Short mmCIF file of C-alpha atoms in Angstrom, two decimals:
data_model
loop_
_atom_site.label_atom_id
_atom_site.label_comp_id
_atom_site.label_asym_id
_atom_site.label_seq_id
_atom_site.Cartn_x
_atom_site.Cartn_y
_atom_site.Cartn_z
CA UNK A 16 18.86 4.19 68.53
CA UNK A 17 16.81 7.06 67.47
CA UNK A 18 14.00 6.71 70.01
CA UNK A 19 14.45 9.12 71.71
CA UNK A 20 14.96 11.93 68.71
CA UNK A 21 13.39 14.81 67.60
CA UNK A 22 11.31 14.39 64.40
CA UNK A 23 14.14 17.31 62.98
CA UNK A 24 17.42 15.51 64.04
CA UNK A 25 15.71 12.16 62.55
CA UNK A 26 15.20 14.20 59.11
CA UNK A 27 18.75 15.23 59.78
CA UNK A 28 20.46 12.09 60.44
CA UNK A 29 18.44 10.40 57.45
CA UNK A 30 19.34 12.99 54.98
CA UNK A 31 22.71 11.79 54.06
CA UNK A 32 21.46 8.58 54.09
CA UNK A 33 18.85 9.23 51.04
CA UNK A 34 21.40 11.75 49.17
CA UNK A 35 23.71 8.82 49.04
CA UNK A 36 21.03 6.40 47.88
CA UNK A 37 19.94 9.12 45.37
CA UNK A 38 23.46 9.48 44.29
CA UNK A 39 24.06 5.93 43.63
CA UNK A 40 20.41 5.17 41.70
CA UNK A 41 21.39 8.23 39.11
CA UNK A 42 25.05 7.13 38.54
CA UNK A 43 23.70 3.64 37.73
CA UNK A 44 20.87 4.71 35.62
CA UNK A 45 23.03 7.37 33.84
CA UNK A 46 25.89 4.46 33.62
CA UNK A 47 23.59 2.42 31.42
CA UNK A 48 21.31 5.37 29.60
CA UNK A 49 24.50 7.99 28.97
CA UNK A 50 22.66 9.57 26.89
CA UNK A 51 20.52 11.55 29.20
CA UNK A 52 23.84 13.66 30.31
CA UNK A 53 26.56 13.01 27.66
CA UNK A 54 29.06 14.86 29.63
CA UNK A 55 28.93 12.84 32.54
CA UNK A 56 32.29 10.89 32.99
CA UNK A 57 33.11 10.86 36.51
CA UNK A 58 31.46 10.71 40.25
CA UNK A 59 30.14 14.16 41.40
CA UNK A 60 29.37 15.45 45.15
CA UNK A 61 25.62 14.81 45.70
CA UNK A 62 25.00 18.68 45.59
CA UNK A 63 27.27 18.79 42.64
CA UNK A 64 25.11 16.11 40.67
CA UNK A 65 21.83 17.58 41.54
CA UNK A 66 23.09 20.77 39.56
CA UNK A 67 24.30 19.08 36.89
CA UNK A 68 20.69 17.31 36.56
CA UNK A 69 19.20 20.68 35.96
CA UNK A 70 22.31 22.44 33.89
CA UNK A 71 23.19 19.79 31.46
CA UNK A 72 22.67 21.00 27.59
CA UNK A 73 20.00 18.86 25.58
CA UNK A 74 20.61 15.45 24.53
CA UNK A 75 22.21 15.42 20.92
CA UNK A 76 21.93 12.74 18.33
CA UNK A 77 25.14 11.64 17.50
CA UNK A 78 27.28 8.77 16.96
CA UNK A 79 30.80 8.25 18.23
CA UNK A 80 32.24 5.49 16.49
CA UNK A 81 35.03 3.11 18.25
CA UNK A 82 37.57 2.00 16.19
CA UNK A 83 37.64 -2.17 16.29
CA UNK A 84 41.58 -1.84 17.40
CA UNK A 85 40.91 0.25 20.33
CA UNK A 86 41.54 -0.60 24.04
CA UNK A 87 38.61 -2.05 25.71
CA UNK A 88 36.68 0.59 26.97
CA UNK A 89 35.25 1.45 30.48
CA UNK A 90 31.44 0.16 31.83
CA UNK A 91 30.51 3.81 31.31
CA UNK A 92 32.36 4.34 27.89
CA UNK A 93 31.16 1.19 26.74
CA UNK A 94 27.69 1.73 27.30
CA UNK A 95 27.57 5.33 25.91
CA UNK A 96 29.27 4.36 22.53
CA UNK A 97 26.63 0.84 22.20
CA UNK A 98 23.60 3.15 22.93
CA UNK A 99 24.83 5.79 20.58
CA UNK A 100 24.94 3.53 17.77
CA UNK A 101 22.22 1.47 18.29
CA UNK A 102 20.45 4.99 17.61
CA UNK A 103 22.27 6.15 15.10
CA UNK A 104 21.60 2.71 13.23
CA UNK A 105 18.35 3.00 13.92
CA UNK A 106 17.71 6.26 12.92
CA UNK A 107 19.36 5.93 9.59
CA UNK A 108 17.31 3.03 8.73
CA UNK A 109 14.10 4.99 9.69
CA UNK A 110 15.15 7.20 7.02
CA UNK A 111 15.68 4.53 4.54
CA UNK A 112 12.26 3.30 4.87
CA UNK A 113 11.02 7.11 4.82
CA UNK A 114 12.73 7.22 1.16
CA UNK A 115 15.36 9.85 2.17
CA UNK A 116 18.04 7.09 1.70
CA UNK A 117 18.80 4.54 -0.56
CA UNK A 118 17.54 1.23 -0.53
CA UNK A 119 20.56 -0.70 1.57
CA UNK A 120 22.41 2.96 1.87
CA UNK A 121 21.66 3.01 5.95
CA UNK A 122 24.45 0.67 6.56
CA UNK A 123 26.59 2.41 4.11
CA UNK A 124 26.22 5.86 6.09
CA UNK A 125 26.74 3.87 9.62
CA UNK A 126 29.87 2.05 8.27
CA UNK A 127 31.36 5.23 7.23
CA UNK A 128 30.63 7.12 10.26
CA UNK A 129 32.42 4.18 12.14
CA UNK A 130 35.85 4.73 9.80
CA UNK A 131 35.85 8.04 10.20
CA UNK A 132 36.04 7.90 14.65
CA UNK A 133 34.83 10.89 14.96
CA UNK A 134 31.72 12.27 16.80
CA UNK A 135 29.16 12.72 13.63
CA UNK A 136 25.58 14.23 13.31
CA UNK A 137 23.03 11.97 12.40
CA UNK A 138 21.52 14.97 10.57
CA UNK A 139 24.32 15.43 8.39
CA UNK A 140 24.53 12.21 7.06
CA UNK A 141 21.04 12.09 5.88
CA UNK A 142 20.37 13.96 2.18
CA UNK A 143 18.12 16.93 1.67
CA UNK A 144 14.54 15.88 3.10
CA UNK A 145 13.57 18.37 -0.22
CA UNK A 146 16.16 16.61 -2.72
CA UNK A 147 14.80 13.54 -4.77
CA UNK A 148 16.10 10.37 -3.72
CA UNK A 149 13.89 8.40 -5.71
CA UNK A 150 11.39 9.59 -7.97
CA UNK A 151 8.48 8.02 -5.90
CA UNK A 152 9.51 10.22 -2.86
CA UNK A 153 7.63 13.02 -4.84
CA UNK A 154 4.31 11.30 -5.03
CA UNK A 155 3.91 10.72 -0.91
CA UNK A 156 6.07 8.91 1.60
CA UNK A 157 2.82 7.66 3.55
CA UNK A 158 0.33 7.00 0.47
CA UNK A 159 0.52 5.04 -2.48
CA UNK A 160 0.48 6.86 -6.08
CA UNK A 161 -2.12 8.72 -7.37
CA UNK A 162 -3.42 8.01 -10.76
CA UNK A 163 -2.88 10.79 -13.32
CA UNK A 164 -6.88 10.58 -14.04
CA UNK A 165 -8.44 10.28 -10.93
CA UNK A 166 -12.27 9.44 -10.78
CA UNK A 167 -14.66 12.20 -10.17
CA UNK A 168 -17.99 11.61 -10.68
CA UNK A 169 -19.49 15.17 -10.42
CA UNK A 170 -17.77 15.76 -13.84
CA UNK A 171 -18.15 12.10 -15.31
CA UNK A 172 -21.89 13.00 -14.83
CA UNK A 173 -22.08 16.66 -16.33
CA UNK A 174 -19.85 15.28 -19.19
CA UNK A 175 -21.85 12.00 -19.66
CA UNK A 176 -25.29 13.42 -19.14
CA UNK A 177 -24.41 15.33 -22.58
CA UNK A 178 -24.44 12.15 -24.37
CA UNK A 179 -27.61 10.41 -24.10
CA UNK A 180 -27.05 7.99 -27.13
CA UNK A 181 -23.97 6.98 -25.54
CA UNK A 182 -25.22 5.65 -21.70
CA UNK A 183 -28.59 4.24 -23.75
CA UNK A 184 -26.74 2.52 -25.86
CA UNK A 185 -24.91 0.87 -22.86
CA UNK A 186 -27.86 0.22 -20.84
CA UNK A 187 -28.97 -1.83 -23.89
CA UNK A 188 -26.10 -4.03 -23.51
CA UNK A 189 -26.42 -4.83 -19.94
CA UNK A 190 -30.09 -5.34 -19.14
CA UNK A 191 -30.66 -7.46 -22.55
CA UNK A 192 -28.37 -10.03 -21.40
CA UNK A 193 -28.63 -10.04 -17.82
CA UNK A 194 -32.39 -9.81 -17.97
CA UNK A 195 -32.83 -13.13 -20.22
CA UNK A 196 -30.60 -15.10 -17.92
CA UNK A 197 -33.00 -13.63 -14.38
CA UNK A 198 -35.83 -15.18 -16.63
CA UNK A 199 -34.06 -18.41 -17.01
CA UNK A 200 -33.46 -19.04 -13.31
CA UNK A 201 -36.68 -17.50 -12.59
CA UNK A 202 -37.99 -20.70 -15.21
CA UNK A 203 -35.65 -23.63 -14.05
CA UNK A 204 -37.13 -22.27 -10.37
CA UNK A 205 -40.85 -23.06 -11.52
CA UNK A 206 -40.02 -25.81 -13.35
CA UNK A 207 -38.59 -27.71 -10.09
CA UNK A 208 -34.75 -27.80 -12.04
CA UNK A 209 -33.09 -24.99 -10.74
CA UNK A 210 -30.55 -27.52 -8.53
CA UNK A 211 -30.19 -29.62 -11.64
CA UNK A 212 -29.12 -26.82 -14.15
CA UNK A 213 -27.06 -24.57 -11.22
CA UNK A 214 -23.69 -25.48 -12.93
CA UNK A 215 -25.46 -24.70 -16.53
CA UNK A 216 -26.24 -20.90 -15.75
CA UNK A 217 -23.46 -20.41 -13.80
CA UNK A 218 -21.51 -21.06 -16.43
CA UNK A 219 -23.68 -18.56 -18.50
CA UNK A 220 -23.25 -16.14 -15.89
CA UNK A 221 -19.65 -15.99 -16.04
CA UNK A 222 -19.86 -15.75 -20.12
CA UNK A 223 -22.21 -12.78 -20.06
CA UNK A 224 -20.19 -10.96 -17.62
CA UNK A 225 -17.12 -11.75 -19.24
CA UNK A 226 -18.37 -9.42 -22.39
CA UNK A 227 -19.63 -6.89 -20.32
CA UNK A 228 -16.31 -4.79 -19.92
CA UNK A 229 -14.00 -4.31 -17.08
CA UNK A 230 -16.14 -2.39 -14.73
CA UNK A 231 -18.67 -5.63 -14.61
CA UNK A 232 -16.38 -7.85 -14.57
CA UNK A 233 -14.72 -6.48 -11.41
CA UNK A 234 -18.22 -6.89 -9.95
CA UNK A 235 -18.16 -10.29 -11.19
CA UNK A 236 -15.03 -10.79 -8.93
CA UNK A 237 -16.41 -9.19 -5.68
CA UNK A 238 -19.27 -11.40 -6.13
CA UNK A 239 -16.99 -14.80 -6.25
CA UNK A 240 -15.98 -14.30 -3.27
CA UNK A 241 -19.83 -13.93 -1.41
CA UNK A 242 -20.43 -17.05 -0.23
CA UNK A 243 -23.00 -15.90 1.48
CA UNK A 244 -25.16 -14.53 -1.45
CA UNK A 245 -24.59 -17.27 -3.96
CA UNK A 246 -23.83 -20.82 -4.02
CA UNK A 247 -20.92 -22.69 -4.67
CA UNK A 248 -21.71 -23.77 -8.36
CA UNK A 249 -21.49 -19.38 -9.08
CA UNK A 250 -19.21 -18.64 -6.83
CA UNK A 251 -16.47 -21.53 -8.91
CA UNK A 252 -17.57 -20.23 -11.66
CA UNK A 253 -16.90 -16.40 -11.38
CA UNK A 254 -13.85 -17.39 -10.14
CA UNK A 255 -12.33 -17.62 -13.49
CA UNK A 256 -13.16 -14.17 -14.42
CA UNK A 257 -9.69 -13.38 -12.21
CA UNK A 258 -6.94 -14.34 -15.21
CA UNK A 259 -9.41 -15.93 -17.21
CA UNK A 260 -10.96 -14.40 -18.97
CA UNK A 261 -11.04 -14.28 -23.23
CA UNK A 262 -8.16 -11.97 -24.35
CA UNK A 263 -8.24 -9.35 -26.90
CA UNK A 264 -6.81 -9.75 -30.27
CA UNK A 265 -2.83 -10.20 -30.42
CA UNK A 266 -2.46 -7.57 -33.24
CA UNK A 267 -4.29 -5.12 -31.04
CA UNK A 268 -2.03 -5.25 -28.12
CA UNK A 269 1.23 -5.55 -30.54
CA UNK A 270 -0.26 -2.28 -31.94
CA UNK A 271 -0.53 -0.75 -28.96
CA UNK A 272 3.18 -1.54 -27.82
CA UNK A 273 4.36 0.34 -31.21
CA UNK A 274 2.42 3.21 -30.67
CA UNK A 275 3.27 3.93 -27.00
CA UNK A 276 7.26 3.12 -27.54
CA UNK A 277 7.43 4.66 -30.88
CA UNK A 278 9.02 1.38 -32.56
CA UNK A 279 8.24 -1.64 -33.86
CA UNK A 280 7.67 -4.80 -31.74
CA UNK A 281 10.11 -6.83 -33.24
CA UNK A 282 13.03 -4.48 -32.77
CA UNK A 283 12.64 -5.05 -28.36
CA UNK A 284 10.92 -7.98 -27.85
CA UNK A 285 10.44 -11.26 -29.24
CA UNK A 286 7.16 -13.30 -27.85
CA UNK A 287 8.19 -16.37 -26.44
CA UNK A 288 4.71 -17.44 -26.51
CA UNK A 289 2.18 -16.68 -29.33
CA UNK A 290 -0.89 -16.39 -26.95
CA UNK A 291 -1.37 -14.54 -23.74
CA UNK A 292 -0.22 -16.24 -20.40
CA UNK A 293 -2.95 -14.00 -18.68
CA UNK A 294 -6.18 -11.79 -19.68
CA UNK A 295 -8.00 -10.18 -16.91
CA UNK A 296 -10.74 -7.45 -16.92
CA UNK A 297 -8.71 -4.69 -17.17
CA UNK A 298 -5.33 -6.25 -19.67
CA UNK A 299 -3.55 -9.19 -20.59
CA UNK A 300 0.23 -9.95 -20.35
CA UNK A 301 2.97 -11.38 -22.75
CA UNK A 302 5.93 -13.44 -22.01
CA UNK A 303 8.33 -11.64 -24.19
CA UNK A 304 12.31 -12.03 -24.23
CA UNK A 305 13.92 -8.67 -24.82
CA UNK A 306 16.09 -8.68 -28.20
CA UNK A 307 18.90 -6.52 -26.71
CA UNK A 308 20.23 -8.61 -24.03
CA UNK A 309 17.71 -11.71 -23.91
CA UNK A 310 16.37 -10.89 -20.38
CA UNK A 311 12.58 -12.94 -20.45
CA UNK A 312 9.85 -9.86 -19.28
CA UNK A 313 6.31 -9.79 -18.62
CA UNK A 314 4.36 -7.71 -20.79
CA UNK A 315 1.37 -5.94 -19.35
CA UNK A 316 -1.01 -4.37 -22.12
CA UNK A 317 -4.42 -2.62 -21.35
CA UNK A 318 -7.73 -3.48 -23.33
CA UNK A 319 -8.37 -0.79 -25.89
CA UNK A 320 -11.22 2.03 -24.76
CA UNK A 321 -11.14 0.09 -21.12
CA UNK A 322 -11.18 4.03 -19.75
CA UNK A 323 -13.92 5.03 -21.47
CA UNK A 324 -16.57 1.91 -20.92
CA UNK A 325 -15.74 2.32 -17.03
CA UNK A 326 -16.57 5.73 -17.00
CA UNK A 327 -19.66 4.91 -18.92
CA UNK A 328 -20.68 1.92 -16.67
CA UNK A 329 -20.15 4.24 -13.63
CA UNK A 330 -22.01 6.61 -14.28
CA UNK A 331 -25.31 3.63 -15.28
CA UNK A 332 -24.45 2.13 -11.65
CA UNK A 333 -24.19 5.47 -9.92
CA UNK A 334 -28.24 6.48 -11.76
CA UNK A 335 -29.54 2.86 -10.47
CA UNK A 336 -27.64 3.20 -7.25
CA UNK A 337 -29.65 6.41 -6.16
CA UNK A 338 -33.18 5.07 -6.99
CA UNK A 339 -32.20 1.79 -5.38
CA UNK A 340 -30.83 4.40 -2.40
CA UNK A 341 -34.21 6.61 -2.01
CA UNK A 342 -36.23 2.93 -2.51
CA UNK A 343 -34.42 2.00 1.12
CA UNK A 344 -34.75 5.43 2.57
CA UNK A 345 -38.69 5.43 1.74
CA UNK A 346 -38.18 1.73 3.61
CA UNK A 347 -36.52 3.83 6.55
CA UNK A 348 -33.18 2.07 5.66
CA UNK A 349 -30.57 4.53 5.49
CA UNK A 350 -27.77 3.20 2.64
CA UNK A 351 -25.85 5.27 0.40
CA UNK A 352 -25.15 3.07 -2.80
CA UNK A 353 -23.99 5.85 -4.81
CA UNK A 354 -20.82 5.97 -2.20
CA UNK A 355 -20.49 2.55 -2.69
CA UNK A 356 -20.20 2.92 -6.15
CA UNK A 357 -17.86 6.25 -5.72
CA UNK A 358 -15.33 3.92 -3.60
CA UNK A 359 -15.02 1.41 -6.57
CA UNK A 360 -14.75 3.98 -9.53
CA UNK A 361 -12.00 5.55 -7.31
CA UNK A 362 -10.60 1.96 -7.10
CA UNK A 363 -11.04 1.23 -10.52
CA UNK A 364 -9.55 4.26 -11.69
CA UNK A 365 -6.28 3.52 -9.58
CA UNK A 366 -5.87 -0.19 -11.06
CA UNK A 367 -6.21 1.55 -14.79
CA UNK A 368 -3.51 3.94 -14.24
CA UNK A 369 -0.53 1.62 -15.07
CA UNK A 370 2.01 4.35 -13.89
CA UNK A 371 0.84 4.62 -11.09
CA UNK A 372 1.20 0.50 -10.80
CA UNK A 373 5.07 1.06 -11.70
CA UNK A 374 5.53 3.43 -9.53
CA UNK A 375 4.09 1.65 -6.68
CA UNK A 376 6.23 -1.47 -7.38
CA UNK A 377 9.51 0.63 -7.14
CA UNK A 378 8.37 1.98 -4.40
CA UNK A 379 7.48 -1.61 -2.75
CA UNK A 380 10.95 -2.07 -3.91
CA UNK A 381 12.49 0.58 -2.04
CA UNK A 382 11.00 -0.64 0.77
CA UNK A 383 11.17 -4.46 1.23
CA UNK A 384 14.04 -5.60 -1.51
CA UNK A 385 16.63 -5.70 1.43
CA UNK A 386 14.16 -8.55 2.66
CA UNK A 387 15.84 -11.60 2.05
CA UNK A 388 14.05 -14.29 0.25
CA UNK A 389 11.36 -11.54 -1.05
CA UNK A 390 12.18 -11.04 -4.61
CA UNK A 391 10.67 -8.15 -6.51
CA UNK A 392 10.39 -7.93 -10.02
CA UNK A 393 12.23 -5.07 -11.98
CA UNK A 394 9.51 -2.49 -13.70
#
């Protein structure tokens, strides 16, 4: 029919044609996304709409609850009120797992916004991003807790450097004991009976490192899981120094309990077994029942001095590390063992800091204890 047309009556005759088509692709896309012009209830002229594109306000967040009695809505209405509280939910539970609600207190806000059928901010429901929720919330929404002693070796050197009696005396400790156990492999290697007596020293292995203090110890655990740089015999072995390990004396911890709380043992808990159920490289823990309302608790006490023998075996690995570092740069390998060693006194220093382990499990609770089937103990 057009054939014979101009190229300017064609654009003519075809421009009501795509106005209409454009008219009926917004009104269905703004039907099921309302949200993108909240005022727009009912069909508009095509120049009309076009205006409205360009003069609407900005998109608000907030909720306008239906009451569960009301009349069945409109497609329109429908879809504006199920996107606007799919949002709002959403939002509100954003800001639970941000901290600035309550653990389980996003379906609390939504449910009340619903009874009150009215159009609510979002914003307003939320409490002051500056007010304390929970006391974790101060520490960092993002980050886990940060020790009260952090590690810092510039001033664990200058500090330590001070004390030469101190670090010699250490050094003592550790080669003595390590050294005779290199010259028996080195031996049952000569002697054709290494295989034979693998179990034997690994067995001695895991002893010696067992006395050596936490910081070894943790070594001790890295190195059971190296497959690749010791066989199995070893690596079964230093698998025991994870909960293993031989605990420090009973009175000792009990001692410790009363001096931190300020009252004796006997007046909160009572031990429900004499011994420790655990001892790892860094503390040991109790099954206690508490006196006042019989509750059964885990008791988690730190060895005695366990901050001061890191420190002290940090700063021995961190001298070693740098001649062991300059040895490989004179080899042209370029590795920096004394940031290796940085990383796991930083590391070390986090797992000491049993506040900062409390707070982290409240904080874990905050999080996930809505979770079913996760259950979280109480610190």
């Amino acid at each position: 029919l057009g054939r014979h047309l101009t190229p300017m009556e064609r654009r003519r005759r075809a421009s009501p044609v795509r106005l209409v088509l454009l008219h009926l692709l917004l009104q269905l896309s703004f039907g099921r996304y309302p949200a993108l012009v909240p005022a727009l209830r009912r069909p508009l002229r095509h120049r009309a709409l076009l205006v409205r594109l360009w003069s609407s306000p900005p998109p608000v967040t907030t909720v306008t609850p239906v009451p569960p009695a009301a009349a069945a809505p409109g497609p329109g209405q429908r879809g504006a009120a199920t996107h606007s509280d799919r949002l709002a939910r959403a939002r509100l539970r954003l800001a639970e797992a941000q901290g600035r609600v309550a653990p389980g207190g996003a379906e609390e806000l939504f449910a009340s916004a619903v009874e009150s059928q009215a159009p609510v901010d979002v914003e307003s429901l939320l409490p002051d991003p500056d007010g304390a929720v929970s006391r974790i919330r101060e520490l960092n929404l993002t980050r886990v807790a940060e020790p009260t002693v952090a590690y810092d070796p510039a001033e664990a050197e200058q500090r330590l450097f001070r004390q030469p009696l101190l670090w010699l005396k250490r050094n003592v400790e550790l080669f003595f004991p390590l050294s005779r156990f290199l010259l028996r492999v080195v031996g049952d290697i000569q002697a054709g009976k290494e295989r034979e007596r693998r179990r034997q020293r690994a067995q001695e292995l895991q002893e010696i490192i067992a006395g050596l203090g936490p910081a070894i110890i943790k070594g001790g655990q890295a190195l059971a899981s190296r497959p690749d740089l010791l066989p199995n015999e070893y690596l079964e072995e230093l698998q025991r120094l994870q909960d293993r390990l031989p605990p420090f004396p009973k009175e000792v911890a009990i001692r410790t309990i009363e001096d931190e709380l300020g009252v004796r043992f006997e007046d909160v808990f009572e031990l429900v077994e004499p011994e420790p159920v655990a001892a790892a490289s860094i503390g040991q823990v109790f099954k206690a029942r508490l006196v006042a309302n019989g509750n059964v608790v885990a008791i988690k006490i730190q060895r005695p001095g366990c901050q001061d023998i890191i420190s002290v075996d940090l700063y021995i690995m961190r001298f070693y590390a740098g001649i062991l570092t300059r040895l490989f740069e004179s080899l042209g390998r370029k590795i920096d063992l004394r940031a290796v060693i940085d990383d796991f006194g930083a590391l070390i220093y986090r797992e000491i800091d049993y506040e900062a382990e409390a707070a982290n499990a409240r904080r874990f609770a905050e999080l996930y204890a809505t979770i079913p089937d996760v259950f979280i103990p109480r610190v």
